[in-house]
Amino acid sequence: MVRSDVRGDGGRPRVEEPGERDGGPERPGDSSETDTDVKVPEQRGRKSGDGGGRGRAKAPSRPRRRRVLRWSATVLAVVILGTAGAGYLYYQHLNGNIKREKLNLGETKIAEPTPNAAGQTPLNILLIGSDARDTEENQKLGGARDTFDGPPLADVQMLLHLSADRTNMSVVSMPRDTLLDIPKCTDPDSGEVYGKLTHTMTNESLRRGGPGCTVATWQELTGIHIDHFMMVDFSGVVSMADAIGGVPVCVTDNVYSHTSDGKGSGLKLEEGTTYIKGKQALQWLRTRYGFEDGSDIARAKAQHQYMNAMVRELRENATITNPNKLRNLAEEATKALTVDEGLGTVTALYDLSTELRKVEPARITMTTMPYTYVGPRVVPKEGDAEKLFRLIREDIALDGKDKKKTTTEDATSDDPAAAKDEIGVLVLNGTMTSTLAPVAGRAHTVSRLLVEEGFTKSSSSTTTAVVEDKTVVRYPSAELEGDAQAVAKALGIPLGQVERSTEVSGVTLVVGADWREGTAYQAGQEDDTTPESADALNGADKKACMEVNPAFTW
C-alpha cells in the first residue's frame, strides 16, 4: 500500500557481553541500575504464613491514604491532566511545562488505516522510556556518572494501540536488545543527517535526532501508522509514581536486585505483594537482575504487571478532591513528559486520557514482540512477529474477544465499468513484510496478467509500497468504482478488497503480501489469534507474579 503521513523463541538465558551495561551499551563508570543511596524499603506486603505457598500473591496491606492511581508513568500523566482547571494563565503555565519534539524524523510515511463503518480509526501511541542523565536527579537515579548529559537511549519502547471503536487496547513491548534496521533520520534542530544503520540495537534510535527517529524505526519495522509518542525519563517516572500513591506488584520470593560487582536496580522486596511508588517503582521497572533468566524479556514482563496493576487501581480507588493535590499532580504530569506536537497541550492530553479511560482492564492485552535469540541479542521472530504486527494494523483485538464478522456477499457497484481497454490501471508492489523483502518485479508480473485479460492500459511502478497485508484495488471517486471492481473480478480478488481512497488518483492495484507468487490470486482465511510467543497478559489478571531468580533471593 502506498502510505503517506497525511492524517521467544524465548527461553534461552541472556548472555551479557563484555562492555555491556543494563539499559544499553556500557558507559564508563556506569553502575547499571544501581543507586548507591538505595535503602531497604518499608514493606507493606507480608511473608507467607500457614497455608500460603511460595509464588502466590497474598492480599496486601493497603496504604492508609488512597490517592487516585493512574496508568503507567507515561500514560498516567495524561489521565490526570483533565482534573486541573485553574484558569487561563495556569492553563498556559501547564502548557509551557510540556516538552515537544517532532513526531517522525524518517522518510517513510505510513498512511492512517481506513476508518470503520462508523468513521472511527484506531490510535497508536509509542511510549518511550529514556535513560537520559541530563539533570543531577536523572544522574543520581540512573548512575553512570561519567555519562552526564550524554546522548540518551530508548531503553523502554511500547506501542499502545487503542481500537477504533475504543473497546479494547493492545500493548506491544519491544525488547531493548532487539537487533533491527534503523532508518535515515534528520535532526530537526541541527539539520544533522544520520545515515541508515543495519542490525543495530533498537535503543540506539533515540540518540539519532530524538524520539522521532524511534517512531520512524517502529514504522519501518511494523508498517503501523503511529499517531503520537510520549517519552519520560528517570525523574519523571519517580515523580509520577509518587503522585499516584502506590501500585501493587508481586514476587514469588524475597528479591534483591544486586550483584557483587555493583549491578542491579537495588530493588529489595519481600515475597508476595507489595505496594511500590517513587524510586522503588523506578527500580521495579528497571530490574533485570533478579527476575527469571535475567534478560530484558523478563524486565518487559515486570513492566506489564506494573502497568496492568496501575489501570486496575485507577478504577478501584477514589479520586482526588483536594485542589492543592490536583495542582501538584498537574505540575508533575506536565513536567514529566516529552510529546509530539500533536499532544503538546493540556487539552490534547486530556482528550487522549478520555479515550484511554473507555477501555476496561479485561479488554487490555500486554504482549512482547515475538523474538528469536541471535547470540545474546534478539531479532523479530519470523512469522510470529509479523502476525502480531498485522493484527495491530488490521485493528484486531489481541484478547480474541472481537465480535465475529458476518460474511455477506459484497455488492456489485451500480456504476457501469468502462471497456477493459479503456481502463487505466497502475499496479504497485506491496509484498514487503516486517521480515521479508518485497518480491522484485512483482508489480510488473501482475500488470502483464491484466494486459492479457484485456486491460491494455495497465502499467506498473517501481515504487515499493511499505506494507500491504492483502492485495487491494483502490479508486479515488464514485465514477471509477465500476472500473475498479472489473479489475478485481478479472484477477479473482474479492470485491470486499476494493475500496475508495483519496490517496490514489486513478484505479490502483496494490499486490499484497498474500500474493507474493503465482498467477492466480487465492483469497485465504487468515488466523487472527495472538501468537503464543507474544506472551500475552490480560489487564484483569490479578494473579500475575514475577518469578525470582534463586541467585537474587535474601
Coordinates of C-alpha atoms in Angstrom, one line a residue:
M1 CA 0.0 0.0 0.0
V2 CA 1.3 3.5 -0.8
R3 CA 1.4 5.2 2.5
S4 CA 1.5 8.8 3.5
D5 CA 1.5 10.8 6.7
V6 CA -1.4 13.0 5.9
R7 CA -3.7 12.4 8.5
G8 CA 10.8 -16.2 22.0
D9 CA 11.7 -18.5 20.9
G10 CA 12.1 -17.2 24.3
G11 CA 13.5 -19.2 27.0
R12 CA 17.2 -19.1 26.3
P13 CA 19.2 -17.3 29.1
R14 CA 20.6 -13.9 28.1
V15 CA 24.4 -13.8 28.0
E16 CA 25.9 -10.4 28.8
E17 CA 28.6 -9.3 26.6
P18 CA 31.8 -7.6 27.7
G19 CA 31.3 -3.8 27.8
E20 CA 27.5 -4.0 28.2
R21 CA 25.5 -2.3 30.9
D22 CA 22.0 -2.9 31.9
G23 CA 20.0 -0.4 30.0
G24 CA 22.3 -0.2 27.0
P25 CA 26.0 -0.4 26.0
E26 CA 28.3 0.1 28.9
R27 CA 29.3 3.6 29.6
P28 CA 32.5 4.3 31.6
G29 CA 31.7 4.3 35.3
D30 CA 28.2 3.0 34.8
S31 CA 26.7 1.4 37.9
S32 CA 24.0 -0.1 35.7
E33 CA 20.7 0.0 37.6
T34 CA 22.4 0.6 40.9
D35 CA 21.7 3.6 43.1
T36 CA 24.2 3.8 46.0
D37 CA 21.6 5.5 48.1
V38 CA 19.1 2.7 47.9
K39 CA 17.8 1.6 51.3
V40 CA 15.8 -1.4 52.3
P41 CA 12.2 -0.1 51.6
E42 CA 9.4 -0.2 54.0
Q43 CA 7.5 -3.4 53.2
R44 CA 3.7 -3.3 53.0
G45 CA 3.4 -6.9 51.9
R46 CA 3.9 -9.7 54.4
K47 CA 5.7 -13.0 54.5
S48 CA 3.6 -16.0 53.5
G49 CA 2.3 -17.8 56.5
D50 CA 0.5 -21.0 57.1
G51 CA -1.3 -22.2 54.0
G52 CA 0.4 -19.6 51.8
G53 CA 2.6 -21.3 49.3
R54 CA 5.5 -19.6 47.5
G55 CA 4.8 -18.0 44.2
R56 CA 1.3 -17.0 45.2
A57 CA 0.2 -13.4 45.6
K58 CA -1.1 -12.6 49.1
A59 CA -3.6 -10.0 49.9
P60 CA -1.6 -6.8 50.5
S61 CA -2.0 -4.4 53.4
R62 CA -3.1 -1.2 51.8
P63 CA -1.7 2.2 52.3
R64 CA -3.5 4.4 54.9
R65 CA -4.3 7.2 52.5
R66 CA -5.5 6.4 49.0
R67 CA -4.8 8.8 46.2
V68 CA -6.0 8.5 42.6
L69 CA -3.9 5.9 40.8
R70 CA -3.3 6.2 37.1
W71 CA -1.9 4.5 34.0
S72 CA 1.9 3.9 33.6
A73 CA 4.5 6.6 34.3
T74 CA 3.7 8.0 30.9
V75 CA 0.1 7.2 30.3
L76 CA -0.6 8.1 33.9
A77 CA 0.4 11.7 33.1
V78 CA -2.3 12.2 30.5
V79 CA -5.0 10.6 32.6
I80 CA -4.7 13.1 35.4
L81 CA -4.4 16.3 33.4
G82 CA -8.1 16.7 33.0
T83 CA -8.6 17.4 36.7
A84 CA -6.7 20.7 36.7
G85 CA -8.8 23.6 35.6
A86 CA -7.3 26.6 37.3
G87 CA -7.9 29.4 34.7
Y88 CA -6.3 30.6 31.5
L89 CA -3.0 31.7 33.0
Y90 CA -2.4 28.5 34.8
Y91 CA -3.5 26.6 31.7
Q92 CA -0.8 28.4 29.8
H93 CA 1.7 27.7 32.5
L94 CA 1.0 24.0 32.3
N95 CA 1.2 24.1 28.5
G96 CA 4.7 25.7 29.0
N97 CA 5.8 22.7 31.1
I98 CA 5.2 20.2 28.3
K99 CA 8.3 19.5 26.2
R100 CA 7.6 18.9 22.5
E101 CA 9.5 17.2 19.7
K102 CA 8.8 16.3 16.0
L103 CA 6.8 13.1 15.5
N104 CA 8.7 11.4 12.7
L105 CA 12.3 12.1 11.6
G106 CA 12.4 9.4 8.9
E107 CA 11.5 9.5 5.3
T108 CA 9.0 6.6 5.1
K109 CA 5.4 7.8 5.5
I110 CA 2.6 5.3 6.7
A111 CA -1.0 6.3 5.9
E112 CA -3.6 6.1 8.6
P113 CA -5.8 3.0 8.5
T114 CA -9.1 3.1 6.7
P115 CA -12.0 4.2 9.0
N116 CA -14.5 1.6 10.1
A117 CA -18.2 1.8 9.2
A118 CA -18.8 4.4 11.9
G119 CA -15.9 6.6 10.6
Q120 CA -13.6 5.7 13.5
T121 CA -9.9 5.0 13.3
P122 CA -7.6 3.3 15.8
L123 CA -5.0 5.3 17.7
N124 CA -1.3 4.2 18.0
I125 CA 0.9 5.8 20.6
L126 CA 4.6 4.9 21.1
L127 CA 5.7 5.0 24.8
I128 CA 9.4 5.6 25.3
G129 CA 11.4 5.4 28.4
S130 CA 14.6 7.4 28.1
D131 CA 17.8 6.7 30.2
A132 CA 18.9 10.3 29.9
R133 CA 21.4 11.6 32.5
D134 CA 20.7 15.2 31.6
T135 CA 20.0 16.5 35.1
E136 CA 21.5 15.9 38.5
E137 CA 18.4 14.0 39.6
N138 CA 18.5 11.7 36.5
Q139 CA 22.2 11.2 37.1
K140 CA 21.6 10.1 40.7
L141 CA 18.8 7.8 39.7
G142 CA 20.5 6.3 36.7
G143 CA 24.1 6.0 37.8
A144 CA 26.9 6.2 35.2
R145 CA 28.4 9.4 36.4
D146 CA 30.8 9.7 33.6
T147 CA 28.0 10.0 31.0
F148 CA 26.3 13.1 32.4
D149 CA 24.4 14.9 29.6
G150 CA 25.4 12.3 27.1
P151 CA 23.0 11.1 24.3
P152 CA 20.1 9.1 25.7
L153 CA 19.0 5.6 24.8
A154 CA 15.4 4.4 24.3
D155 CA 15.6 1.6 26.8
V156 CA 11.8 1.1 27.1
Q157 CA 9.7 1.0 24.0
M158 CA 6.0 0.1 24.0
L159 CA 3.4 0.6 21.3
L160 CA -0.1 1.3 22.7
H161 CA -2.9 0.5 20.3
L162 CA -6.4 1.8 21.1
S163 CA -9.0 0.1 18.9
A164 CA -11.1 2.2 16.5
D165 CA -14.3 1.5 18.5
R166 CA -12.5 2.2 21.8
T167 CA -13.5 -1.2 23.3
N168 CA -10.0 -2.7 23.6
M169 CA -6.4 -1.8 24.0
S170 CA -3.2 -3.7 23.0
V171 CA 0.4 -3.0 24.1
V172 CA 3.4 -4.5 22.3
S173 CA 6.8 -4.2 24.0
M174 CA 10.0 -4.4 22.0
P175 CA 13.0 -5.8 23.9
R176 CA 15.8 -3.3 24.3
D177 CA 18.2 -6.0 22.9
T178 CA 16.4 -6.3 19.6
L179 CA 18.6 -6.0 16.5
L180 CA 17.0 -4.3 13.6
D181 CA 17.5 -1.7 10.9
I182 CA 17.3 2.0 11.9
P183 CA 16.3 4.3 9.0
K184 CA 18.0 7.5 8.0
C185 CA 16.9 10.3 10.4
T186 CA 17.4 14.1 10.3
D187 CA 17.8 16.1 13.4
P188 CA 15.1 18.8 13.2
D189 CA 17.2 21.3 15.2
S190 CA 20.7 20.9 13.9
G191 CA 19.8 19.5 10.5
E192 CA 22.4 16.7 11.0
V193 CA 21.6 13.6 8.9
Y194 CA 22.1 10.2 10.5
G195 CA 22.5 7.5 7.9
K196 CA 20.7 4.2 7.9
L197 CA 22.1 1.5 10.3
T198 CA 21.6 -2.2 9.9
H199 CA 21.5 -4.9 12.6
T200 CA 21.7 -2.4 15.4
M201 CA 20.2 -2.4 18.9
T202 CA 16.8 -0.7 18.8
N203 CA 17.5 1.6 21.7
E204 CA 20.2 3.5 19.7
S205 CA 17.4 5.2 17.7
L206 CA 16.7 7.8 20.3
R207 CA 20.2 9.3 20.1
R208 CA 19.8 9.9 16.3
G209 CA 17.9 13.2 16.4
G210 CA 15.3 12.4 19.1
P211 CA 12.2 10.3 19.7
G212 CA 11.0 11.0 16.1
C213 CA 13.7 8.6 15.0
T214 CA 12.4 5.9 17.3
V215 CA 9.0 6.4 15.8
A216 CA 10.5 6.1 12.3
T217 CA 12.2 2.9 13.3
W218 CA 8.9 1.3 14.5
Q219 CA 7.0 2.4 11.4
E220 CA 9.6 0.9 9.1
L221 CA 9.6 -2.4 11.0
T222 CA 5.9 -2.8 11.6
G223 CA 4.1 -0.9 8.8
I224 CA 1.9 0.6 11.6
H225 CA 1.0 4.2 11.4
I226 CA 2.0 5.9 14.7
D227 CA -0.1 8.9 15.7
H228 CA 1.8 10.1 18.7
F229 CA 4.6 9.4 21.1
M230 CA 5.1 10.1 24.8
M231 CA 8.6 10.0 26.4
V232 CA 9.5 10.0 30.1
D233 CA 12.9 9.9 31.9
F234 CA 14.0 8.5 35.2
S235 CA 13.0 11.5 37.3
G236 CA 9.6 11.7 35.5
V237 CA 8.9 8.1 36.4
V238 CA 9.7 8.7 40.1
S239 CA 7.7 12.0 40.3
M240 CA 4.6 10.4 38.7
A241 CA 4.9 7.2 40.7
D242 CA 5.0 9.3 43.9
A243 CA 1.9 11.2 42.7
I244 CA -0.2 8.1 42.3
G245 CA 0.5 6.8 45.8
G246 CA 1.3 3.1 45.2
V247 CA 0.8 0.2 42.8
P248 CA 0.7 -3.5 43.9
V249 CA 3.3 -5.8 42.5
C250 CA 4.1 -9.4 43.3
V251 CA 7.3 -11.6 43.5
T252 CA 7.5 -15.3 44.1
D253 CA 10.3 -15.0 46.7
N254 CA 12.3 -12.4 48.5
V255 CA 14.3 -10.5 45.9
Y256 CA 17.3 -8.2 46.0
S257 CA 18.5 -6.9 42.6
H258 CA 22.1 -6.5 43.3
T259 CA 25.3 -8.2 42.1
S260 CA 28.8 -8.4 43.7
D261 CA 30.2 -6.1 41.1
G262 CA 27.6 -3.4 41.8
K263 CA 25.0 -4.1 39.1
G264 CA 21.3 -4.3 39.6
S265 CA 18.4 -1.9 40.2
G266 CA 18.6 -2.1 44.0
L267 CA 15.1 -3.4 44.2
K268 CA 14.5 -5.2 47.5
L269 CA 11.1 -6.7 48.2
E270 CA 9.7 -9.5 50.4
E271 CA 7.9 -12.4 48.9
G272 CA 4.3 -11.7 47.9
T273 CA 2.5 -8.5 47.1
T274 CA 3.9 -5.0 48.0
Y275 CA 2.7 -1.5 47.1
I276 CA 5.5 0.4 45.5
K277 CA 5.9 4.0 44.5
G278 CA 8.5 6.7 43.8
K279 CA 12.1 5.4 43.5
Q280 CA 11.0 1.9 44.3
A281 CA 8.7 1.9 41.3
L282 CA 11.6 3.0 39.0
Q283 CA 13.7 0.2 40.4
W284 CA 10.9 -2.3 39.6
L285 CA 10.5 -1.0 36.1
R286 CA 14.3 -1.2 35.5
T287 CA 15.0 -4.6 37.2
R288 CA 16.6 -7.3 35.1
Y289 CA 19.0 -8.9 37.5
G290 CA 16.7 -10.9 39.8
F291 CA 13.7 -11.7 37.6
E292 CA 13.5 -15.1 35.7
D293 CA 16.6 -15.5 33.4
G294 CA 17.9 -12.0 33.9
S295 CA 17.0 -11.0 30.4
D296 CA 15.4 -7.8 29.0
I297 CA 12.4 -10.1 28.2
A298 CA 11.8 -10.6 31.9
R299 CA 12.0 -6.9 32.5
A300 CA 9.3 -6.3 30.0
K301 CA 7.0 -8.8 31.8
A302 CA 7.6 -6.9 35.1
Q303 CA 6.6 -3.6 33.3
H304 CA 3.4 -5.2 32.0
Q305 CA 2.5 -6.3 35.5
Y306 CA 3.0 -2.8 36.8
M307 CA 1.0 -1.2 34.1
N308 CA -1.9 -3.5 34.5
A309 CA -2.0 -3.0 38.2
M310 CA -1.9 0.7 37.7
V311 CA -5.0 0.6 35.5
R312 CA -6.9 -1.6 38.0
E313 CA -6.1 0.8 40.9
L314 CA -7.3 3.7 38.8
R315 CA -10.7 2.2 38.5
E316 CA -11.0 0.8 42.0
N317 CA -10.0 3.8 44.1
A318 CA -11.5 7.2 44.9
T319 CA -10.5 10.3 43.0
I320 CA -8.7 13.3 44.5
T321 CA -10.8 16.3 45.6
N322 CA -8.1 18.4 47.2
P323 CA -7.3 21.3 44.9
N324 CA -3.7 21.5 46.1
K325 CA -3.1 17.9 45.3
L326 CA -4.7 18.3 41.9
R327 CA -2.4 21.2 41.2
N328 CA 0.6 19.2 42.2
L329 CA -0.4 16.3 40.1
A330 CA -0.9 18.6 37.1
E331 CA 2.5 20.1 37.6
E332 CA 4.2 16.7 37.9
A333 CA 2.4 15.3 34.9
T334 CA 3.2 18.2 32.5
K335 CA 6.9 18.3 33.6
A336 CA 7.4 14.6 33.2
L337 CA 6.5 14.3 29.6
T338 CA 8.1 14.9 26.2
V339 CA 5.4 14.5 23.5
D340 CA 4.9 15.2 19.8
E341 CA 3.5 18.5 18.7
G342 CA 0.0 16.9 18.3
L343 CA -0.1 16.2 22.0
G344 CA 1.6 19.3 23.2
T345 CA -1.3 21.0 25.0
V346 CA -3.2 20.2 28.2
T347 CA -6.4 20.0 26.1
A348 CA -4.9 17.4 23.7
L349 CA -3.6 15.3 26.6
Y350 CA -7.0 15.5 28.4
D351 CA -8.8 14.4 25.2
L352 CA -6.4 11.4 24.9
S353 CA -7.0 10.4 28.6
T354 CA -10.7 10.5 27.9
E355 CA -10.3 8.0 25.1
L356 CA -8.0 5.7 27.1
R357 CA -10.4 5.6 30.1
K358 CA -13.1 4.0 27.9
V359 CA -11.3 0.6 28.0
E360 CA -12.0 -1.8 30.8
P361 CA -8.9 -3.7 32.2
A362 CA -10.4 -7.0 31.0
R363 CA -10.0 -5.7 27.4
I364 CA -6.3 -4.7 27.8
T365 CA -3.7 -7.1 26.5
M366 CA 0.0 -6.7 27.2
T367 CA 2.4 -8.5 24.8
T368 CA 6.1 -8.8 24.0
M369 CA 7.2 -8.8 20.3
P370 CA 7.9 -12.5 19.4
Y371 CA 11.7 -12.9 19.2
T372 CA 14.5 -15.3 18.4
Y373 CA 17.9 -15.2 20.0
V374 CA 20.9 -14.3 18.0
G375 CA 23.8 -14.7 20.4
P376 CA 22.9 -12.6 23.5
R377 CA 20.6 -10.4 21.4
V378 CA 17.2 -11.0 19.8
V379 CA 15.6 -10.4 16.4
P380 CA 11.9 -10.4 15.4
K381 CA 10.7 -14.0 15.2
E382 CA 9.9 -14.8 11.6
G383 CA 6.2 -15.4 11.1
D384 CA 5.0 -14.6 14.7
A385 CA 6.3 -11.1 14.8
E386 CA 4.8 -10.1 11.5
K387 CA 1.5 -11.8 12.5
L388 CA 1.3 -9.7 15.7
F389 CA 2.1 -6.5 13.7
R390 CA -0.6 -7.4 11.2
L391 CA -3.2 -7.9 13.9
I392 CA -2.4 -4.3 15.2
R393 CA -2.5 -2.9 11.6
E394 CA -5.9 -4.5 11.0
D395 CA -7.3 -3.4 14.4
I396 CA -7.9 -7.0 15.6
A397 CA -8.2 -7.4 19.3
L398 CA -5.4 -9.4 20.8
D399 CA -7.7 -10.9 23.5
G400 CA -9.7 -12.7 20.9
K401 CA -13.0 -11.1 22.0
D402 CA -13.8 -9.2 18.9
K403 CA -17.3 -9.8 17.6
K404 CA -17.3 -12.4 14.8
K405 CA -17.6 -10.7 11.5
T406 CA -20.5 -12.0 9.4
T407 CA -19.7 -12.8 5.9
T408 CA -22.0 -11.3 3.4
E409 CA -21.6 -11.2 -0.4
D410 CA -20.1 -7.9 -1.5
A411 CA -22.4 -5.8 -3.6
T412 CA -21.6 -5.1 -7.2
S413 CA -21.4 -1.4 -8.0
D414 CA -24.2 0.4 -9.8
D415 CA -21.6 2.3 -11.7
P416 CA -21.1 0.6 -15.1
A417 CA -17.5 -0.3 -15.9
A418 CA -15.8 1.1 -19.0
A419 CA -14.5 -1.2 -21.7
K420 CA -11.4 -3.1 -20.4
D421 CA -9.1 -1.5 -23.0
E422 CA -10.2 2.0 -21.7
I423 CA -9.5 1.4 -18.0
G424 CA -6.2 2.8 -16.8
V425 CA -4.7 0.7 -14.0
L426 CA -1.5 1.4 -12.0
V427 CA 0.0 -1.7 -10.3
L428 CA 2.2 -1.3 -7.2
N429 CA 4.3 -3.7 -5.3
G430 CA 3.2 -4.1 -1.7
T431 CA 4.6 -7.6 -1.0
M432 CA 7.1 -6.4 1.7
T433 CA 6.5 -7.6 5.3
S434 CA 8.4 -6.9 8.5
T435 CA 10.5 -10.0 8.0
L436 CA 10.5 -10.4 4.2
A437 CA 11.8 -8.1 1.4
P438 CA 9.5 -7.2 -1.4
V439 CA 9.4 -9.6 -4.4
A440 CA 11.3 -8.0 -7.2
G441 CA 9.3 -7.3 -10.3
R442 CA 6.0 -8.4 -8.8
A443 CA 4.1 -5.4 -9.9
H444 CA 5.2 -5.9 -13.5
T445 CA 4.2 -9.5 -13.4
V446 CA 0.7 -8.8 -12.3
S447 CA 0.4 -5.9 -14.7
R448 CA 1.1 -8.2 -17.5
L449 CA -1.6 -10.5 -16.3
L450 CA -4.1 -7.6 -16.6
V451 CA -2.9 -6.9 -20.1
E452 CA -3.6 -10.5 -21.0
E453 CA -7.1 -10.0 -19.6
G454 CA -7.7 -7.1 -21.9
F455 CA -6.7 -4.2 -19.7
T456 CA -4.2 -2.9 -22.2
K457 CA -3.7 0.4 -20.3
S458 CA -2.3 -1.4 -17.3
S459 CA 1.2 -0.3 -16.2
S460 CA 3.4 -0.9 -13.2
S461 CA 5.6 1.3 -11.0
T462 CA 9.0 0.6 -9.5
T463 CA 7.8 2.3 -6.3
T464 CA 7.6 -0.3 -3.4
A465 CA 4.7 0.2 -1.0
V466 CA 5.9 -0.4 2.5
V467 CA 3.3 -3.0 3.7
E468 CA 0.0 -4.3 2.4
D469 CA -1.1 -7.5 4.0
K470 CA -3.9 -8.2 1.5
T471 CA -4.0 -7.4 -2.2
V472 CA -6.3 -4.4 -2.7
V473 CA -7.8 -2.3 -5.5
R474 CA -8.3 1.4 -4.8
Y475 CA -10.2 4.1 -6.7
P476 CA -10.5 7.8 -6.0
S477 CA -14.1 8.6 -6.8
A478 CA -17.5 7.0 -7.3
E479 CA -17.4 7.2 -11.1
L480 CA -14.4 4.8 -11.1
E481 CA -15.9 2.2 -8.7
G482 CA -17.2 0.0 -11.5
D483 CA -13.8 0.1 -13.2
A484 CA -12.0 -0.9 -10.0
Q485 CA -14.4 -3.8 -9.5
A486 CA -13.9 -5.0 -13.0
V487 CA -10.1 -5.2 -12.4
A488 CA -10.7 -7.2 -9.2
K489 CA -13.1 -9.6 -10.9
A490 CA -10.6 -10.2 -13.7
L491 CA -8.0 -11.4 -11.2
G492 CA -10.3 -13.2 -8.7
I493 CA -9.8 -10.6 -6.0
P494 CA -12.9 -10.4 -3.6
L495 CA -14.9 -7.2 -4.0
G496 CA -14.5 -6.6 -0.3
Q497 CA -10.9 -5.7 -1.1
V498 CA -11.9 -2.9 -3.5
E499 CA -12.0 0.4 -1.6
R500 CA -12.3 4.1 -2.2
S501 CA -9.3 6.1 -1.3
T502 CA -8.2 9.8 -1.7
E503 CA -4.6 8.6 -1.7
V504 CA -4.8 7.5 -5.3
S505 CA -5.6 9.4 -8.5
G506 CA -6.9 6.5 -10.6
V507 CA -7.6 2.8 -10.3
T508 CA -4.6 1.4 -8.4
L509 CA -3.9 -2.3 -7.7
V510 CA -1.5 -2.9 -4.8
V511 CA -0.2 -6.5 -4.9
G512 CA 0.0 -7.5 -1.2
A513 CA 2.0 -9.9 0.9
D514 CA -0.8 -12.5 0.4
W515 CA 0.2 -12.8 -3.3
R516 CA 3.9 -13.0 -3.4
E517 CA 4.0 -15.6 -6.1
G518 CA 1.9 -17.3 -8.8
T519 CA -0.5 -16.0 -11.4
A520 CA -3.8 -16.9 -9.7
Y521 CA -4.9 -14.9 -6.6
Q522 CA -6.1 -17.1 -3.7
A523 CA -8.1 -15.4 -1.1
G524 CA -7.4 -17.4 2.1
Q525 CA -8.8 -17.4 5.6
E526 CA -6.3 -15.8 8.0
D527 CA -5.5 -17.0 11.5
D528 CA -6.3 -14.0 13.7
T529 CA -5.2 -15.5 17.1
T530 CA -2.4 -13.8 19.0
P531 CA 0.8 -15.8 18.7
E532 CA 1.6 -17.8 21.8
S533 CA 5.2 -16.5 21.7
A534 CA 3.8 -12.9 22.3
D535 CA 3.4 -14.0 26.0
A536 CA 0.0 -12.1 26.4
L537 CA -1.0 -10.9 29.8
N538 CA -4.6 -9.7 30.4
G539 CA -5.2 -6.5 32.2
A540 CA -7.6 -8.0 34.7
D541 CA -5.2 -10.8 35.8
K542 CA -4.5 -10.2 39.5
K543 CA -2.5 -13.4 39.9
A544 CA 0.5 -12.3 37.9
C545 CA 3.7 -12.7 39.9
M546 CA 7.3 -12.3 38.8
E547 CA 9.4 -15.4 39.2
V548 CA 12.5 -14.6 41.2
N549 CA 15.9 -16.0 40.2
P550 CA 17.3 -18.1 43.1
A551 CA 20.6 -16.3 42.9
F552 CA 19.0 -13.0 43.9
T553 CA 17.0 -14.0 47.0
W554 CA 17.7 -13.0 50.6

